[in-house]
Amino acid sequence: PAAGCGYRICGVRILTSVNNSKISSFSLFAMLYISRLVVSLTHVQSIMAGKLSTQMLMSVGVALVLSLLFAVPALLCVQRECSPLAHRTMGTLYACNFIFLAGINVSRFAYFASARLNPEAKSWGFALLILLFAVYGALVGLQGLSRFSGFAFCLIVLVVAVVLGFNVQHFQWFSLFPPGSNTVGEVVRNGVVLSANTAEITIFLVLADRVVIGGRRFGAFYGAMGCLYLTTSLLFLFAIGVMGDAAGLQAFPIYTLSQLAGSGSMVRMDALYTGFWIFAIFIKAALLIYCAAVTLPGSGGYKGKCLGAGLAAFAVSCALGRLMTVGQHSPLITVVPFAVFSSLIPLVWLLGHRKARGTNETNN
């Protein structure tokens, strides 16, 4: 299909009209980048082991390597056009996983919002609000999400740059030393948790075939992984360099970093930071609900599936908020589903497809 008209933001052309609900490779890049960056912007401290120090930069490097390794089976499935999503049972399982991920991400947003924005408000109210908007975003469709993601990507990068720029005056190099006392096991564990607390690989399985013909879908994936881990490294570096040992005592160190940013009349940047992080969680939740709706087999229509996925995600969010805290459940109930749906199932499916193809060639 031929690409339609577009517009430019910061010199980047963003697709606005394509046939058959196709998106540009830049839109795919923006959605994957935003989806992963949400983890670093809020609850990252609650899933880390040991002290937040410059050793965390080593964990980020480990996470980048692990993310690329975990993604190999899924990338090969896309390349060889043998995605497990085409199977009815696998589609149902992946839809349930997307709903679960939407619920857990929204529960983290609700925890952050109730703890920092309005401690007197109930967390389920924030979860309901963000899911209502997320369901609406999914109903708008993939093209609408892709256009907003491109716009939000530019704004989020700008806000991160402003927060870091205003904190340059507070940065102290001596705060980076000593590197820390985390063990090798803790460094590796942090890398595993950082790479596993997200859904970009499974999202890529859904969206890869929706990139316009000629679009660099694999380049978008690799570019998003590289850029977001670079952004995460810079945020960690400034959090440690500005706050020193106090960074490890913060429940939301990157949010605290935005509170410390200021220059002249712009004394605090936390409101701006919070606003654009809400953009990010909206995009991620809407994208997960969209993926759940398109992978869920059976009748009922796309709109009905979006509404059902939103209600199920709200139930998951409320259950997690009542039964577990963010710090307790994040490492325990995200790593295993990540490994199963991002690597294990695509690997088994890939091997089965290869075996079946070899058998057919032998019979012929």
mmCIF file with all atom_site columns, N, CA and C in Angstrom, residues 32-99:
data_model
loop_
_atom_site.group_PDB
_atom_site.id
_atom_site.type_symbol
_atom_site.label_atom_id
_atom_site.label_alt_id
_atom_site.label_comp_id
_atom_site.label_asym_id
_atom_site.label_entity_id
_atom_site.label_seq_id
_atom_site.pdbx_PDB_ins_code
_atom_site.Cartn_x
_atom_site.Cartn_y
_atom_site.Cartn_z
_atom_site.occupancy
_atom_site.B_iso_or_equiv
_atom_site.pdbx_formal_charge
_atom_site.auth_seq_id
_atom_site.auth_comp_id
_atom_site.auth_asym_id
_atom_site.auth_atom_id
_atom_site.pdbx_PDB_model_num
ATOM 1   N N  . LEU A 1 32 ? 7.086  1.836   20.789 1.00 0.00 ? 32 LEU A N  1
ATOM 2   C CA . LEU A 1 32 ? 7.933  0.937   21.564 1.00 0.00 ? 32 LEU A CA 1
ATOM 3   C C  . LEU A 1 32 ? 8.783  1.716   22.564 1.00 0.00 ? 32 LEU A C  1
ATOM 4   N N  . TYR A 1 33 ? 9.303  2.858   22.153 1.00 0.00 ? 33 TYR A N  1
ATOM 5   C CA . TYR A 1 33 ? 10.128 3.685   23.043 1.00 0.00 ? 33 TYR A CA 1
ATOM 6   C C  . TYR A 1 33 ? 9.324  4.159   24.247 1.00 0.00 ? 33 TYR A C  1
ATOM 7   N N  . ILE A 1 34 ? 8.134  4.676   23.992 1.00 0.00 ? 34 ILE A N  1
ATOM 8   C CA . ILE A 1 34 ? 7.301  5.194   25.081 1.00 0.00 ? 34 ILE A CA 1
ATOM 9   C C  . ILE A 1 34 ? 6.868  4.061   26.012 1.00 0.00 ? 34 ILE A C  1
ATOM 10  N N  . SER A 1 35 ? 6.497  2.911   25.428 1.00 0.00 ? 35 SER A N  1
ATOM 11  C CA . SER A 1 35 ? 6.053  1.780   26.236 1.00 0.00 ? 35 SER A CA 1
ATOM 12  C C  . SER A 1 35 ? 7.136  1.342   27.214 1.00 0.00 ? 35 SER A C  1
ATOM 13  N N  . ARG A 1 36 ? 8.372  1.330   26.784 1.00 0.00 ? 36 ARG A N  1
ATOM 14  C CA . ARG A 1 36 ? 9.457  0.877   27.657 1.00 0.00 ? 36 ARG A CA 1
ATOM 15  C C  . ARG A 1 36 ? 9.891  1.957   28.645 1.00 0.00 ? 36 ARG A C  1
ATOM 16  N N  . LEU A 1 37 ? 9.852  3.213   28.234 1.00 0.00 ? 37 LEU A N  1
ATOM 17  C CA . LEU A 1 37 ? 10.332 4.291   29.089 1.00 0.00 ? 37 LEU A CA 1
ATOM 18  C C  . LEU A 1 37 ? 9.460  4.487   30.325 1.00 0.00 ? 37 LEU A C  1
ATOM 19  N N  . VAL A 1 38 ? 8.199  4.061   30.258 1.00 0.00 ? 38 VAL A N  1
ATOM 20  C CA . VAL A 1 38 ? 7.287  4.192   31.395 1.00 0.00 ? 38 VAL A CA 1
ATOM 21  C C  . VAL A 1 38 ? 7.877  3.540   32.642 1.00 0.00 ? 38 VAL A C  1
ATOM 22  N N  . VAL A 1 39 ? 8.560  2.392   32.464 1.00 0.00 ? 39 VAL A N  1
ATOM 23  C CA . VAL A 1 39 ? 9.133  1.675   33.601 1.00 0.00 ? 39 VAL A CA 1
ATOM 24  C C  . VAL A 1 39 ? 10.167 2.535   34.320 1.00 0.00 ? 39 VAL A C  1
ATOM 25  N N  . SER A 1 40 ? 11.006 3.208   33.560 1.00 0.00 ? 40 SER A N  1
ATOM 26  C CA . SER A 1 40 ? 12.073 4.009   34.155 1.00 0.00 ? 40 SER A CA 1
ATOM 27  C C  . SER A 1 40 ? 11.563 5.305   34.779 1.00 0.00 ? 40 SER A C  1
ATOM 28  N N  . LEU A 1 41 ? 10.454 5.809   34.288 1.00 0.00 ? 41 LEU A N  1
ATOM 29  C CA . LEU A 1 41 ? 9.986  7.115   34.744 1.00 0.00 ? 41 LEU A CA 1
ATOM 30  C C  . LEU A 1 41 ? 9.337  7.094   36.119 1.00 0.00 ? 41 LEU A C  1
ATOM 31  N N  . THR A 1 42 ? 8.915  5.919   36.598 1.00 0.00 ? 42 THR A N  1
ATOM 32  C CA . THR A 1 42 ? 8.162  5.937   37.855 1.00 0.00 ? 42 THR A CA 1
ATOM 33  C C  . THR A 1 42 ? 8.634  4.915   38.876 1.00 0.00 ? 42 THR A C  1
ATOM 34  N N  . HIS A 1 43 ? 8.307  3.639   38.661 1.00 0.00 ? 43 HIS A N  1
ATOM 35  C CA . HIS A 1 43 ? 8.417  2.665   39.740 1.00 0.00 ? 43 HIS A CA 1
ATOM 36  C C  . HIS A 1 43 ? 9.725  1.887   39.711 1.00 0.00 ? 43 HIS A C  1
ATOM 37  N N  . VAL A 1 44 ? 10.741 2.353   38.958 1.00 0.00 ? 44 VAL A N  1
ATOM 38  C CA . VAL A 1 44 ? 11.932 1.536   38.760 1.00 0.00 ? 44 VAL A CA 1
ATOM 39  C C  . VAL A 1 44 ? 12.639 1.205   40.071 1.00 0.00 ? 44 VAL A C  1
ATOM 40  N N  . GLN A 1 45 ? 12.626 2.123   41.036 1.00 0.00 ? 45 GLN A N  1
ATOM 41  C CA . GLN A 1 45 ? 13.328 1.877   42.297 1.00 0.00 ? 45 GLN A CA 1
ATOM 42  C C  . GLN A 1 45 ? 12.713 0.714   43.066 1.00 0.00 ? 45 GLN A C  1
ATOM 43  N N  . SER A 1 46 ? 11.408 0.527   42.939 1.00 0.00 ? 46 SER A N  1
ATOM 44  C CA . SER A 1 46 ? 10.738 -0.519  43.703 1.00 0.00 ? 46 SER A CA 1
ATOM 45  C C  . SER A 1 46 ? 11.059 -1.921  43.202 1.00 0.00 ? 46 SER A C  1
ATOM 46  N N  . ILE A 1 47 ? 11.597 -2.047  41.982 1.00 0.00 ? 47 ILE A N  1
ATOM 47  C CA . ILE A 1 47 ? 11.906 -3.370  41.457 1.00 0.00 ? 47 ILE A CA 1
ATOM 48  C C  . ILE A 1 47 ? 13.401 -3.654  41.466 1.00 0.00 ? 47 ILE A C  1
ATOM 49  N N  . MET A 1 48 ? 14.188 -2.718  41.986 1.00 0.00 ? 48 MET A N  1
ATOM 50  C CA . MET A 1 48 ? 15.630 -2.895  41.997 1.00 0.00 ? 48 MET A CA 1
ATOM 51  C C  . MET A 1 48 ? 16.095 -3.582  43.277 1.00 0.00 ? 48 MET A C  1
ATOM 52  N N  . ALA A 1 49 ? 17.222 -4.285  43.177 1.00 0.00 ? 49 ALA A N  1
ATOM 53  C CA . ALA A 1 49 ? 17.843 -4.913  44.336 1.00 0.00 ? 49 ALA A CA 1
ATOM 54  C C  . ALA A 1 49 ? 19.107 -4.150  44.683 1.00 0.00 ? 49 ALA A C  1
ATOM 55  N N  . GLY A 1 50 ? 19.345 -3.958  45.974 1.00 0.00 ? 50 GLY A N  1
ATOM 56  C CA . GLY A 1 50 ? 20.544 -3.254  46.393 1.00 0.00 ? 50 GLY A CA 1
ATOM 57  C C  . GLY A 1 50 ? 20.402 -1.744  46.310 1.00 0.00 ? 50 GLY A C  1
ATOM 58  N N  . LYS A 1 51 ? 21.521 -1.060  46.413 1.00 0.00 ? 51 LYS A N  1
ATOM 59  C CA . LYS A 1 51 ? 21.547 0.389   46.465 1.00 0.00 ? 51 LYS A CA 1
ATOM 60  C C  . LYS A 1 51 ? 21.582 0.986   45.066 1.00 0.00 ? 51 LYS A C  1
ATOM 61  N N  . LEU A 1 52 ? 20.859 2.099   44.875 1.00 0.00 ? 52 LEU A N  1
ATOM 62  C CA . LEU A 1 52 ? 20.894 2.807   43.610 1.00 0.00 ? 52 LEU A CA 1
ATOM 63  C C  . LEU A 1 52 ? 22.222 3.565   43.513 1.00 0.00 ? 52 LEU A C  1
ATOM 64  N N  . SER A 1 53 ? 23.124 3.063   42.684 1.00 0.00 ? 53 SER A N  1
ATOM 65  C CA . SER A 1 53 ? 24.445 3.654   42.535 1.00 0.00 ? 53 SER A CA 1
ATOM 66  C C  . SER A 1 53 ? 24.850 3.571   41.073 1.00 0.00 ? 53 SER A C  1
ATOM 67  N N  . THR A 1 54 ? 26.097 3.960   40.777 1.00 0.00 ? 54 THR A N  1
ATOM 68  C CA . THR A 1 54 ? 26.553 3.926   39.393 1.00 0.00 ? 54 THR A CA 1
ATOM 69  C C  . THR A 1 54 ? 26.618 2.502   38.852 1.00 0.00 ? 54 THR A C  1
ATOM 70  N N  . GLN A 1 55 ? 26.581 1.520   39.732 1.00 0.00 ? 55 GLN A N  1
ATOM 71  C CA . GLN A 1 55 ? 26.497 0.135   39.263 1.00 0.00 ? 55 GLN A CA 1
ATOM 72  C C  . GLN A 1 55 ? 25.195 -0.128  38.517 1.00 0.00 ? 55 GLN A C  1
ATOM 73  N N  . MET A 1 56 ? 24.185 0.726   38.758 1.00 0.00 ? 56 MET A N  1
ATOM 74  C CA . MET A 1 56 ? 22.928 0.573   38.044 1.00 0.00 ? 56 MET A CA 1
ATOM 75  C C  . MET A 1 56 ? 23.128 0.770   36.543 1.00 0.00 ? 56 MET A C  1
ATOM 76  N N  . LEU A 1 57 ? 24.139 1.566   36.160 1.00 0.00 ? 57 LEU A N  1
ATOM 77  C CA . LEU A 1 57 ? 24.430 1.742   34.740 1.00 0.00 ? 57 LEU A CA 1
ATOM 78  C C  . LEU A 1 57 ? 24.902 0.426   34.126 1.00 0.00 ? 57 LEU A C  1
ATOM 79  N N  . MET A 1 58 ? 25.612 -0.375  34.898 1.00 0.00 ? 58 MET A N  1
ATOM 80  C CA . MET A 1 58 ? 26.004 -1.702  34.431 1.00 0.00 ? 58 MET A CA 1
ATOM 81  C C  . MET A 1 58 ? 24.774 -2.586  34.244 1.00 0.00 ? 58 MET A C  1
ATOM 82  N N  . SER A 1 59 ? 23.821 -2.459  35.158 1.00 0.00 ? 59 SER A N  1
ATOM 83  C CA . SER A 1 59 ? 22.583 -3.233  35.036 1.00 0.00 ? 59 SER A CA 1
ATOM 84  C C  . SER A 1 59 ? 21.804 -2.830  33.789 1.00 0.00 ? 59 SER A C  1
ATOM 85  N N  . VAL A 1 60 ? 21.839 -1.545  33.445 1.00 0.00 ? 60 VAL A N  1
ATOM 86  C CA . VAL A 1 60 ? 21.165 -1.086  32.227 1.00 0.00 ? 60 VAL A CA 1
ATOM 87  C C  . VAL A 1 60 ? 21.812 -1.718  30.997 1.00 0.00 ? 60 VAL A C  1
ATOM 88  N N  . GLY A 1 61 ? 23.152 -1.799  31.000 1.00 0.00 ? 61 GLY A N  1
ATOM 89  C CA . GLY A 1 61 ? 23.837 -2.465  29.895 1.00 0.00 ? 61 GLY A CA 1
ATOM 90  C C  . GLY A 1 61 ? 23.479 -3.940  29.804 1.00 0.00 ? 61 GLY A C  1
ATOM 91  N N  . VAL A 1 62 ? 23.412 -4.604  30.953 1.00 0.00 ? 62 VAL A N  1
ATOM 92  C CA . VAL A 1 62 ? 22.988 -6.016  30.975 1.00 0.00 ? 62 VAL A CA 1
ATOM 93  C C  . VAL A 1 62 ? 21.562 -6.150  30.451 1.00 0.00 ? 62 VAL A C  1
ATOM 94  N N  . ALA A 1 63 ? 20.690 -5.218  30.847 1.00 0.00 ? 63 ALA A N  1
ATOM 95  C CA . ALA A 1 63 ? 19.295 -5.263  30.403 1.00 0.00 ? 63 ALA A CA 1
ATOM 96  C C  . ALA A 1 63 ? 19.185 -5.105  28.890 1.00 0.00 ? 63 ALA A C  1
ATOM 97  N N  . LEU A 1 64 ? 19.992 -4.230  28.306 1.00 0.00 ? 64 LEU A N  1
ATOM 98  C CA . LEU A 1 64 ? 19.966 -4.042  26.851 1.00 0.00 ? 64 LEU A CA 1
ATOM 99  C C  . LEU A 1 64 ? 20.359 -5.332  26.135 1.00 0.00 ? 64 LEU A C  1
ATOM 100 N N  . VAL A 1 65 ? 21.430 -5.956  26.593 1.00 0.00 ? 65 VAL A N  1
ATOM 101 C CA . VAL A 1 65 ? 21.878 -7.207  25.973 1.00 0.00 ? 65 VAL A CA 1
ATOM 102 C C  . VAL A 1 65 ? 20.814 -8.291  26.124 1.00 0.00 ? 65 VAL A C  1
ATOM 103 N N  . LEU A 1 66 ? 20.238 -8.414  27.323 1.00 0.00 ? 66 LEU A N  1
ATOM 104 C CA . LEU A 1 66 ? 19.218 -9.437  27.554 1.00 0.00 ? 66 LEU A CA 1
ATOM 105 C C  . LEU A 1 66 ? 17.969 -9.180  26.725 1.00 0.00 ? 66 LEU A C  1
ATOM 106 N N  . SER A 1 67 ? 17.575 -7.919  26.597 1.00 0.00 ? 67 SER A N  1
ATOM 107 C CA . SER A 1 67 ? 16.390 -7.580  25.798 1.00 0.00 ? 67 SER A CA 1
ATOM 108 C C  . SER A 1 67 ? 16.568 -8.021  24.348 1.00 0.00 ? 67 SER A C  1
ATOM 109 N N  . LEU A 1 68 ? 17.754 -7.788  23.805 1.00 0.00 ? 68 LEU A N  1
ATOM 110 C CA . LEU A 1 68 ? 18.012 -8.190  22.421 1.00 0.00 ? 68 LEU A CA 1
ATOM 111 C C  . LEU A 1 68 ? 18.059 -9.711  22.283 1.00 0.00 ? 68 LEU A C  1
ATOM 112 N N  . LEU A 1 69 ? 18.621 -10.391 23.297 1.00 0.00 ? 69 LEU A N  1
ATOM 113 C CA . LEU A 1 69 ? 18.668 -11.854 23.248 1.00 0.00 ? 69 LEU A CA 1
ATOM 114 C C  . LEU A 1 69 ? 17.271 -12.463 23.384 1.00 0.00 ? 69 LEU A C  1
ATOM 115 N N  . PHE A 1 70 ? 16.482 -11.944 24.340 1.00 0.00 ? 70 PHE A N  1
ATOM 116 C CA . PHE A 1 70 ? 15.126 -12.450 24.529 1.00 0.00 ? 70 PHE A CA 1
ATOM 117 C C  . PHE A 1 70 ? 14.261 -12.236 23.279 1.00 0.00 ? 70 PHE A C  1
ATOM 118 N N  . ALA A 1 71 ? 14.587 -11.213 22.503 1.00 0.00 ? 71 ALA A N  1
ATOM 119 C CA . ALA A 1 71 ? 13.761 -10.867 21.351 1.00 0.00 ? 71 ALA A CA 1
ATOM 120 C C  . ALA A 1 71 ? 14.065 -11.701 20.116 1.00 0.00 ? 71 ALA A C  1
ATOM 121 N N  . VAL A 1 72 ? 15.168 -12.449 20.104 1.00 0.00 ? 72 VAL A N  1
ATOM 122 C CA . VAL A 1 72 ? 15.582 -13.173 18.900 1.00 0.00 ? 72 VAL A CA 1
ATOM 123 C C  . VAL A 1 72 ? 14.497 -14.125 18.384 1.00 0.00 ? 72 VAL A C  1
ATOM 124 N N  . PRO A 1 73 ? 13.890 -14.998 19.216 1.00 0.00 ? 73 PRO A N  1
ATOM 125 C CA . PRO A 1 73 ? 12.852 -15.894 18.679 1.00 0.00 ? 73 PRO A CA 1
ATOM 126 C C  . PRO A 1 73 ? 11.672 -15.146 18.061 1.00 0.00 ? 73 PRO A C  1
ATOM 127 N N  . ALA A 1 74 ? 11.220 -14.077 18.718 1.00 0.00 ? 74 ALA A N  1
ATOM 128 C CA . ALA A 1 74 ? 10.085 -13.322 18.184 1.00 0.00 ? 74 ALA A CA 1
ATOM 129 C C  . ALA A 1 74 ? 10.457 -12.635 16.873 1.00 0.00 ? 74 ALA A C  1
ATOM 130 N N  . LEU A 1 75 ? 11.655 -12.077 16.794 1.00 0.00 ? 75 LEU A N  1
ATOM 131 C CA . LEU A 1 75 ? 12.092 -11.423 15.560 1.00 0.00 ? 75 LEU A CA 1
ATOM 132 C C  . LEU A 1 75 ? 12.190 -12.425 14.417 1.00 0.00 ? 75 LEU A C  1
ATOM 133 N N  . LEU A 1 76 ? 12.663 -13.631 14.708 1.00 0.00 ? 76 LEU A N  1
ATOM 134 C CA . LEU A 1 76 ? 12.744 -14.663 13.678 1.00 0.00 ? 76 LEU A CA 1
ATOM 135 C C  . LEU A 1 76 ? 11.353 -15.113 13.238 1.00 0.00 ? 76 LEU A C  1
ATOM 136 N N  . CYS A 1 77 ? 10.415 -15.170 14.182 1.00 0.00 ? 77 CYS A N  1
ATOM 137 C CA . CYS A 1 77 ? 9.034  -15.514 13.824 1.00 0.00 ? 77 CYS A CA 1
ATOM 138 C C  . CYS A 1 77 ? 8.452  -14.493 12.856 1.00 0.00 ? 77 CYS A C  1
ATOM 139 N N  . VAL A 1 78 ? 8.718  -13.218 13.115 1.00 0.00 ? 78 VAL A N  1
ATOM 140 C CA . VAL A 1 78 ? 8.223  -12.168 12.225 1.00 0.00 ? 78 VAL A CA 1
ATOM 141 C C  . VAL A 1 78 ? 8.904  -12.260 10.872 1.00 0.00 ? 78 VAL A C  1
ATOM 142 N N  . GLN A 1 79 ? 10.210 -12.472 10.883 1.00 0.00 ? 79 GLN A N  1
ATOM 143 C CA . GLN A 1 79 ? 10.961 -12.549 9.628  1.00 0.00 ? 79 GLN A CA 1
ATOM 144 C C  . GLN A 1 79 ? 10.511 -13.716 8.757  1.00 0.00 ? 79 GLN A C  1
ATOM 145 N N  . ARG A 1 80 ? 10.209 -14.855 9.388  1.00 0.00 ? 80 ARG A N  1
ATOM 146 C CA . ARG A 1 80 ? 9.824  -16.049 8.642  1.00 0.00 ? 80 ARG A CA 1
ATOM 147 C C  . ARG A 1 80 ? 8.313  -16.197 8.522  1.00 0.00 ? 80 ARG A C  1
ATOM 148 N N  . GLU A 1 81 ? 7.575  -15.203 8.998  1.00 0.00 ? 81 GLU A N  1
ATOM 149 C CA . GLU A 1 81 ? 6.113  -15.155 8.863  1.00 0.00 ? 81 GLU A CA 1
ATOM 150 C C  . GLU A 1 81 ? 5.447  -16.400 9.457  1.00 0.00 ? 81 GLU A C  1
ATOM 151 N N  . CYS A 1 82 ? 5.845  -16.709 10.691 1.00 0.00 ? 82 CYS A N  1
ATOM 152 C CA . CYS A 1 82 ? 5.229  -17.849 11.388 1.00 0.00 ? 82 CYS A CA 1
ATOM 153 C C  . CYS A 1 82 ? 4.870  -17.441 12.817 1.00 0.00 ? 82 CYS A C  1
ATOM 154 N N  . SER A 1 83 ? 4.179  -16.318 12.955 1.00 0.00 ? 83 SER A N  1
ATOM 155 C CA . SER A 1 83 ? 3.834  -15.809 14.271 1.00 0.00 ? 83 SER A CA 1
ATOM 156 C C  . SER A 1 83 ? 2.850  -16.727 14.985 1.00 0.00 ? 83 SER A C  1
ATOM 157 N N  . PRO A 1 84 ? 3.060  -16.986 16.275 1.00 0.00 ? 84 PRO A N  1
ATOM 158 C CA . PRO A 1 84 ? 2.099  -17.810 17.032 1.00 0.00 ? 84 PRO A CA 1
ATOM 159 C C  . PRO A 1 84 ? 0.739  -17.145 17.194 1.00 0.00 ? 84 PRO A C  1
ATOM 160 N N  . LEU A 1 85 ? 0.654  -15.847 16.944 1.00 0.00 ? 85 LEU A N  1
ATOM 161 C CA . LEU A 1 85 ? -0.612 -15.137 17.098 1.00 0.00 ? 85 LEU A CA 1
ATOM 162 C C  . LEU A 1 85 ? -1.663 -15.604 16.099 1.00 0.00 ? 85 LEU A C  1
ATOM 163 N N  . ALA A 1 86 ? -1.211 -16.266 15.031 1.00 0.00 ? 86 ALA A N  1
ATOM 164 C CA . ALA A 1 86 ? -2.171 -16.746 14.035 1.00 0.00 ? 86 ALA A CA 1
ATOM 165 C C  . ALA A 1 86 ? -2.995 -17.923 14.548 1.00 0.00 ? 86 ALA A C  1
ATOM 166 N N  . HIS A 1 87 ? -2.506 -18.600 15.571 1.00 0.00 ? 87 HIS A N  1
ATOM 167 C CA . HIS A 1 87 ? -3.229 -19.740 16.139 1.00 0.00 ? 87 HIS A CA 1
ATOM 168 C C  . HIS A 1 87 ? -4.278 -19.243 17.127 1.00 0.00 ? 87 HIS A C  1
ATOM 169 N N  . ARG A 1 88 ? -5.444 -19.852 17.098 1.00 0.00 ? 88 ARG A N  1
ATOM 170 C CA . ARG A 1 88 ? -6.566 -19.395 17.920 1.00 0.00 ? 88 ARG A CA 1
ATOM 171 C C  . ARG A 1 88 ? -6.247 -19.472 19.411 1.00 0.00 ? 88 ARG A C  1
ATOM 172 N N  . THR A 1 89 ? -5.701 -20.600 19.874 1.00 0.00 ? 89 THR A N  1
ATOM 173 C CA . THR A 1 89 ? -5.398 -20.758 21.296 1.00 0.00 ? 89 THR A CA 1
ATOM 174 C C  . THR A 1 89 ? -4.293 -19.809 21.729 1.00 0.00 ? 89 THR A C  1
ATOM 175 N N  . MET A 1 90 ? -3.240 -19.705 20.903 1.00 0.00 ? 90 MET A N  1
ATOM 176 C CA . MET A 1 90 ? -2.135 -18.803 21.224 1.00 0.00 ? 90 MET A CA 1
ATOM 177 C C  . MET A 1 90 ? -2.614 -17.351 21.236 1.00 0.00 ? 90 MET A C  1
ATOM 178 N N  . GLY A 1 91 ? -3.497 -17.002 20.316 1.00 0.00 ? 91 GLY A N  1
ATOM 179 C CA . GLY A 1 91 ? -4.036 -15.654 20.294 1.00 0.00 ? 91 GLY A CA 1
ATOM 180 C C  . GLY A 1 91 ? -4.780 -15.327 21.581 1.00 0.00 ? 91 GLY A C  1
ATOM 181 N N  . THR A 1 92 ? -5.541 -16.303 22.090 1.00 0.00 ? 92 THR A N  1
ATOM 182 C CA . THR A 1 92 ? -6.263 -16.099 23.346 1.00 0.00 ? 92 THR A CA 1
ATOM 183 C C  . THR A 1 92 ? -5.296 -15.911 24.508 1.00 0.00 ? 92 THR A C  1
ATOM 184 N N  . LEU A 1 93 ? -4.246 -16.730 24.555 1.00 0.00 ? 93 LEU A N  1
ATOM 185 C CA . LEU A 1 93 ? -3.254 -16.611 25.633 1.00 0.00 ? 93 LEU A CA 1
ATOM 186 C C  . LEU A 1 93 ? -2.537 -15.270 25.579 1.00 0.00 ? 93 LEU A C  1
ATOM 187 N N  . TYR A 1 94 ? -2.170 -14.837 24.393 1.00 0.00 ? 94 TYR A N  1
ATOM 188 C CA . TYR A 1 94 ? -1.487 -13.546 24.263 1.00 0.00 ? 94 TYR A CA 1
ATOM 189 C C  . TYR A 1 94 ? -2.421 -12.398 24.619 1.00 0.00 ? 94 TYR A C  1
ATOM 190 N N  . ALA A 1 95 ? -3.709 -12.518 24.274 1.00 0.00 ? 95 ALA A N  1
ATOM 191 C CA . ALA A 1 95 ? -4.669 -11.482 24.647 1.00 0.00 ? 95 ALA A CA 1
ATOM 192 C C  . ALA A 1 95 ? -4.774 -11.374 26.166 1.00 0.00 ? 95 ALA A C  1
ATOM 193 N N  . CYS A 1 96 ? -4.803 -12.509 26.851 1.00 0.00 ? 96 CYS A N  1
ATOM 194 C CA . CYS A 1 96 ? -4.838 -12.503 28.319 1.00 0.00 ? 96 CYS A CA 1
ATOM 195 C C  . CYS A 1 96 ? -3.577 -11.868 28.897 1.00 0.00 ? 96 CYS A C  1
ATOM 196 N N  . ASN A 1 97 ? -2.443 -12.136 28.258 1.00 0.00 ? 97 ASN A N  1
ATOM 197 C CA . ASN A 1 97 ? -1.192 -11.529 28.718 1.00 0.00 ? 97 ASN A CA 1
ATOM 198 C C  . ASN A 1 97 ? -1.209 -10.018 28.544 1.00 0.00 ? 97 ASN A C  1
ATOM 199 N N  . PHE A 1 98 ? -1.740 -9.544  27.421 1.00 0.00 ? 98 PHE A N  1
ATOM 200 C CA . PHE A 1 98 ? -1.832 -8.098  27.199 1.00 0.00 ? 98 PHE A CA 1
ATOM 201 C C  . PHE A 1 98 ? -2.758 -7.445  28.228 1.00 0.00 ? 98 PHE A C  1
ATOM 202 N N  . ILE A 1 99 ? -3.856 -8.116  28.538 1.00 0.00 ? 99 ILE A N  1
ATOM 203 C CA . ILE A 1 99 ? -4.780 -7.578  29.548 1.00 0.00 ? 99 ILE A CA 1
ATOM 204 C C  . ILE A 1 99 ? -4.098 -7.522  30.910 1.00 0.00 ? 99 ILE A C  1
#
